[in-house]
Coordinates of C-alpha atoms in Angstrom, one line a residue:
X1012 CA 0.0 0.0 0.0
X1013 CA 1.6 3.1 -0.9
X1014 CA 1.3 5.7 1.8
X1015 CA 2.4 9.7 0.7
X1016 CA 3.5 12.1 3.6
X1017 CA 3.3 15.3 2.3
X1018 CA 6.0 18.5 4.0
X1019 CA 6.1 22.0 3.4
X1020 CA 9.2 22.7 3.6
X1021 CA 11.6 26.0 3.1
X1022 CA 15.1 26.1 2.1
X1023 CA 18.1 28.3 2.5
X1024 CA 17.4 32.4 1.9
X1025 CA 19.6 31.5 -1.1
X1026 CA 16.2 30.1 -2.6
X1027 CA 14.0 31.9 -0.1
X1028 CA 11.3 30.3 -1.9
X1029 CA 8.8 27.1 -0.6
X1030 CA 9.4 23.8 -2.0
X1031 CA 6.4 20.5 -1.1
X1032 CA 8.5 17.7 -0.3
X1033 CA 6.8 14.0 -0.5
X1034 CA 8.3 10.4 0.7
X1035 CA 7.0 7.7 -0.9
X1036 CA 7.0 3.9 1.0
X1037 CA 6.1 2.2 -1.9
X1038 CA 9.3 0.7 -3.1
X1039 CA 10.7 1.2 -6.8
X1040 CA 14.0 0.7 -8.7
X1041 CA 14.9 4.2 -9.2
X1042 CA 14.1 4.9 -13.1
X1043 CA 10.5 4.0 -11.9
X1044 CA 11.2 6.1 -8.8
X1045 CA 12.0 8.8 -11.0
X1046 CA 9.0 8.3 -13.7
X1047 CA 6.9 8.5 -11.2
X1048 CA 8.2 11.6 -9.5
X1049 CA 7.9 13.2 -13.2
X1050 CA 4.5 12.3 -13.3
X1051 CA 3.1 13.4 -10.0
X1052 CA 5.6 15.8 -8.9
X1053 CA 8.6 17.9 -10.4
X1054 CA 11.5 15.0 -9.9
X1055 CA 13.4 13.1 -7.3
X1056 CA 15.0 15.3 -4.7
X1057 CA 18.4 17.3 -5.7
X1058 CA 20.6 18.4 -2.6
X1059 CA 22.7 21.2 -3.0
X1060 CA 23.9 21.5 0.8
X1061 CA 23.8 20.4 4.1
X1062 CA 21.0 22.2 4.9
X1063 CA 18.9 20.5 2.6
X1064 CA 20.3 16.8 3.3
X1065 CA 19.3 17.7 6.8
X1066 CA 16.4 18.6 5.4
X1067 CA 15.3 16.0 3.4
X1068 CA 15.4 13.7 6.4
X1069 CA 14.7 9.6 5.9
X1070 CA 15.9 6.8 3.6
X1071 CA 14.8 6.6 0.1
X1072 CA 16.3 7.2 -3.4
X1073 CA 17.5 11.1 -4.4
X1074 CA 17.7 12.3 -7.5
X1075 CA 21.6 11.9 -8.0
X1076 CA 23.3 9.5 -10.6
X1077 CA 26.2 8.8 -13.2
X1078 CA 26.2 7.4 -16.1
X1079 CA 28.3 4.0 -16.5
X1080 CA 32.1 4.3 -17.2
X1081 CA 31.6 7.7 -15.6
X1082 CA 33.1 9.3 -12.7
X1083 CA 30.5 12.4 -12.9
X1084 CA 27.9 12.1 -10.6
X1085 CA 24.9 14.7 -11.7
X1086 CA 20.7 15.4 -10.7
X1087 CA 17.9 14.0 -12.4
X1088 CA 16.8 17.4 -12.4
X1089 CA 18.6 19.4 -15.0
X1090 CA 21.3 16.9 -15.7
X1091 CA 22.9 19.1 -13.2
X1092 CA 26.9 18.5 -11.9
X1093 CA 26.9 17.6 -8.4
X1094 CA 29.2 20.4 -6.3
X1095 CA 28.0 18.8 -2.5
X1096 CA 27.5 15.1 -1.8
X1097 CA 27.7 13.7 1.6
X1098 CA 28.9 10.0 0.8
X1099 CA 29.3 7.2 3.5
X1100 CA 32.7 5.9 4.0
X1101 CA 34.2 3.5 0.9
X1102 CA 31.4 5.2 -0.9
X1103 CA 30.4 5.7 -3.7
X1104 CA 31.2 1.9 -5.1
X1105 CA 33.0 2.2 -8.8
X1106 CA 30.3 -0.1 -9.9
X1107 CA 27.4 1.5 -9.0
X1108 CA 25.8 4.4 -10.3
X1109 CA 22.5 5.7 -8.6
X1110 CA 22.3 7.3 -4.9
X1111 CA 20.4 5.9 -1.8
X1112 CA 19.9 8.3 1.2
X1113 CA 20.7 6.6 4.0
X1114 CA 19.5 9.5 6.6
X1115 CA 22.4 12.1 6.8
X1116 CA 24.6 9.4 4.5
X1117 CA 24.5 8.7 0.9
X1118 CA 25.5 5.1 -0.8
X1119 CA 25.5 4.2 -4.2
X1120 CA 23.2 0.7 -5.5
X1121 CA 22.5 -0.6 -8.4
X1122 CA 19.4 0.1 -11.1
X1123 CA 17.6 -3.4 -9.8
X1124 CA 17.5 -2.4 -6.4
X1125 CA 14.3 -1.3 -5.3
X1126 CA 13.8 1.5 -2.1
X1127 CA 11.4 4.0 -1.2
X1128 CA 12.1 7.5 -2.6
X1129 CA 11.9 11.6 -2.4
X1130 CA 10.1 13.7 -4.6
X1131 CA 10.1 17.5 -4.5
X1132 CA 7.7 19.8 -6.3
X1133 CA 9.0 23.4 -7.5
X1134 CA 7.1 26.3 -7.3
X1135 CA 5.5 26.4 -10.7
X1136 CA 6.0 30.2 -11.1
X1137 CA 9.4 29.6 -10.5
X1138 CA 10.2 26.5 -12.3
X1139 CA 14.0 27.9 -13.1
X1140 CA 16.7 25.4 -13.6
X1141 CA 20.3 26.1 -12.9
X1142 CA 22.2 23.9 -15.1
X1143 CA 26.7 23.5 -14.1
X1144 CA 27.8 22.2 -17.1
X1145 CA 29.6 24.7 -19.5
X1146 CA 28.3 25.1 -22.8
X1147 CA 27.6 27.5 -25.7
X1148 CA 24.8 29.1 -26.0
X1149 CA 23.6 27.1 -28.9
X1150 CA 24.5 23.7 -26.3
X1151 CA 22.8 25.0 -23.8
X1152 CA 19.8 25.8 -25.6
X1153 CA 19.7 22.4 -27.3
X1154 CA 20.5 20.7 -23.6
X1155 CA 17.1 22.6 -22.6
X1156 CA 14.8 21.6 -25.3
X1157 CA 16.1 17.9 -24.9
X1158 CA 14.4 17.5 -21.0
X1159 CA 11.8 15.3 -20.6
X1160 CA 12.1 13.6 -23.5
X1161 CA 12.1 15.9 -26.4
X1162 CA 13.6 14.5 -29.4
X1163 CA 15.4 17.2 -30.8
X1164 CA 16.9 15.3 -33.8
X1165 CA 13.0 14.8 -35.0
X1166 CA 11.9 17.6 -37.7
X1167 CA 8.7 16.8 -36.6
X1168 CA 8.9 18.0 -33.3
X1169 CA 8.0 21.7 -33.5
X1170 CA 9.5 24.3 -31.5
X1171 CA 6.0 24.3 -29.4
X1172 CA 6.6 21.0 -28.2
X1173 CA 9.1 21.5 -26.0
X1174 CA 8.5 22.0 -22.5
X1175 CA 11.7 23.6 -21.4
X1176 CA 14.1 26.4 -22.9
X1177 CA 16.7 28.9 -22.3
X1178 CA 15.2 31.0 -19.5
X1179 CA 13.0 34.1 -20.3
X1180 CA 12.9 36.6 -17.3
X1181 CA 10.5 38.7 -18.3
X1182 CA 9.5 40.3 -14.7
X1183 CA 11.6 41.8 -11.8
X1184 CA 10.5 38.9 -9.5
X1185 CA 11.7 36.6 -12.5
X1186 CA 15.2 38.2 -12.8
X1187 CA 15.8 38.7 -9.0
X1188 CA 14.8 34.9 -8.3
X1189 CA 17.2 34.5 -11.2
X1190 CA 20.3 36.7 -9.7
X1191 CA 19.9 34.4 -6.5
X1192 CA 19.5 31.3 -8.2
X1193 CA 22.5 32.4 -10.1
X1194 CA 24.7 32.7 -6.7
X1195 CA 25.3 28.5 -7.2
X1196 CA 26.6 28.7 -11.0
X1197 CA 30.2 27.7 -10.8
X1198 CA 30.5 30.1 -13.3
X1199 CA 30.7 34.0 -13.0
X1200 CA 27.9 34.2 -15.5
X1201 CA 24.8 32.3 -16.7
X1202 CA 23.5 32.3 -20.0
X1203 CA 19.5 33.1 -20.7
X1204 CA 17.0 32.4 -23.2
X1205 CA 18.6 36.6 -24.6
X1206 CA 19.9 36.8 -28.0
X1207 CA 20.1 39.3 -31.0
X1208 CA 17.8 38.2 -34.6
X1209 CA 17.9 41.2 -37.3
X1210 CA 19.8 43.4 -35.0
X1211 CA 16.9 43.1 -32.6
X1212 CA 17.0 41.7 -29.2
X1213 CA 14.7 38.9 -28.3
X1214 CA 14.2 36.4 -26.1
X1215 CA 13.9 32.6 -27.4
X1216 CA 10.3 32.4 -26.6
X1217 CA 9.4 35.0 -28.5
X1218 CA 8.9 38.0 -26.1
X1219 CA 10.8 41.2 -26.6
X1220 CA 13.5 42.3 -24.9
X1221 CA 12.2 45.4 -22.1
X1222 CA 14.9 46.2 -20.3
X1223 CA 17.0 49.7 -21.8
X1224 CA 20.6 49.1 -20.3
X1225 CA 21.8 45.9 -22.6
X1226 CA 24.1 47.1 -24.9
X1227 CA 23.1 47.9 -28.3
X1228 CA 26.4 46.8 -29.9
X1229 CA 28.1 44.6 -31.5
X1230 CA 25.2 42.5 -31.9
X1231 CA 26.2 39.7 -34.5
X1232 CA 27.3 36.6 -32.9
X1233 CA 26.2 37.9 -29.2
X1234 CA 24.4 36.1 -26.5
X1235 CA 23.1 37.3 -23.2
X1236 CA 24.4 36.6 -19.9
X1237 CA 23.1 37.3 -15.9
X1238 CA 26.3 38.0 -13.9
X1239 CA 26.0 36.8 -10.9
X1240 CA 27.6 39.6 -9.1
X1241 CA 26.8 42.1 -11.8
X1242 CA 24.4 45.8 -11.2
X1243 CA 23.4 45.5 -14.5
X1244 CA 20.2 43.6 -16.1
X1245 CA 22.2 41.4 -18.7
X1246 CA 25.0 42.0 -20.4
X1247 CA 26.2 40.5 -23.8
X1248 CA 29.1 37.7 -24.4
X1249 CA 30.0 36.0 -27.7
X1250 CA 28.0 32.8 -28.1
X1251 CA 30.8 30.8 -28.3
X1252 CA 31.6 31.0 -24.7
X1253 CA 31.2 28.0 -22.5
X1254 CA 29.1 29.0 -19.5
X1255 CA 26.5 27.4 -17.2
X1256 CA 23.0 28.3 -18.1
X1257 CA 19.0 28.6 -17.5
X1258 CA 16.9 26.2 -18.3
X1259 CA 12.7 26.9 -17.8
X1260 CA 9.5 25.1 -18.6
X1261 CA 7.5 27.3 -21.0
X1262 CA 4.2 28.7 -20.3

């Protein structure tokens, strides 16, 4: 029988912003751990901190894996790196490759083993992804329109379809959540959904760019950052540059 015990939970002032927090008894290996997270809630749990692994309390799956042959461990959500783990001694086992929660410890298990698990569920105004993997801004925005599933090698698939994209921060509650959000990039700036078509400024879902201070040139070739310890809105960097970046599910 499954039983679901729901927690309101809120995180560091970092995120200053509440997360819903559900265990689940019902045991499942963790791809089905993680299906059904998608389904019913945003994804397994990531942990960025201490805080939060205090946090998220218990025994169950989390979100965190690698893929075989690799040494980089990363979160379901995102395909995010993983800066903080909190692995028990002689952990993580070279020959596993998915992350068990073992109250304040982590230990690695295999994709047959079944356990409970941890879902979280984002505030869907605020559904903002910080991804720490460098890319170009052409990368990142491909990386984005790839979650969930997306086939992005299918002509088919229309630019509609996808449910995530470079991040458009339209108000000043989007780009301050942003700014914060922005403090964890292990880069000093963080690509956004911002870039130049015609000599015009737009963002990649369409909407026009409203804020006055972004440089007006050069243009060609240009993509637009959020510095994380910047005054200004955005500023403009050559595409080509490998930075981490913003993915958010569209509207």
């Amino acid at each position: 029988m499954r039983i679901l015990i729901p927690l309101l939970l809120f995180l560091s002032p970092v995120y200053g912003y509440p997360l819903r927090f559900t265990f689940c008894n019902e045991t499942k290996t963790w791809k089905d751990a993680q299906a059904f997270c998608r389904e019913h809630h945003t994804d397994l749990v990531t942990i960025r901190n201490e805080k939060e692994n205090n946090i998220f309390s218990g025994e169950g799956w989390i979100g965190l894996y690698r893929i075989p042959m690799s040494r980089k461990w990363q979160w379901s959500r995102g395909d995010e790196i993983a800066n903080y783990t909190n692995w028990d001694a002689g952990e993580p086992q070279q020959h596993k490759h998915l992350a068990y929660k073992d109250n304040e410890k982590w230990k690695a298990h295999d994709y047959t083993d079944t356990h409970p698990f941890m879902c979280y569920d984002d505030d869907d105004d605020n559904d903002l992804i910080l991804v720490k993997d460098n890319k170009t801004w052409e990368e990142a925005l491909e990386h984005c329109r790839s979650l969930d599933g997306v086939n992005t090698e299918d002509p088919l698939s229309s630019y509609w379809n996808y449910r995530y994209d470079l991040a458009t921060l339209i108000s000043p509650y989007d780009h301050t959540y942003a700014r914060e959000r922005a403090q964890e990039a292990t880069t000093d700036e963080v690509w956004t959904g911002l870039c130049n078509l015609a000599d015009q400024w737009l963002w990649v879902s369409g909407e026009q760019m409203e804020y006055e201070n972004i440089p007006s040139c050069p243009t060609n070739g240009f993509c637009g950052v959020l510095q994380k310890n910047g005054t200004a809105s955005f500023s403009i960097r050559d595409c080509q540059l490998r930075r981490n970046f913003f993915c958010k599910k569209r509207l």
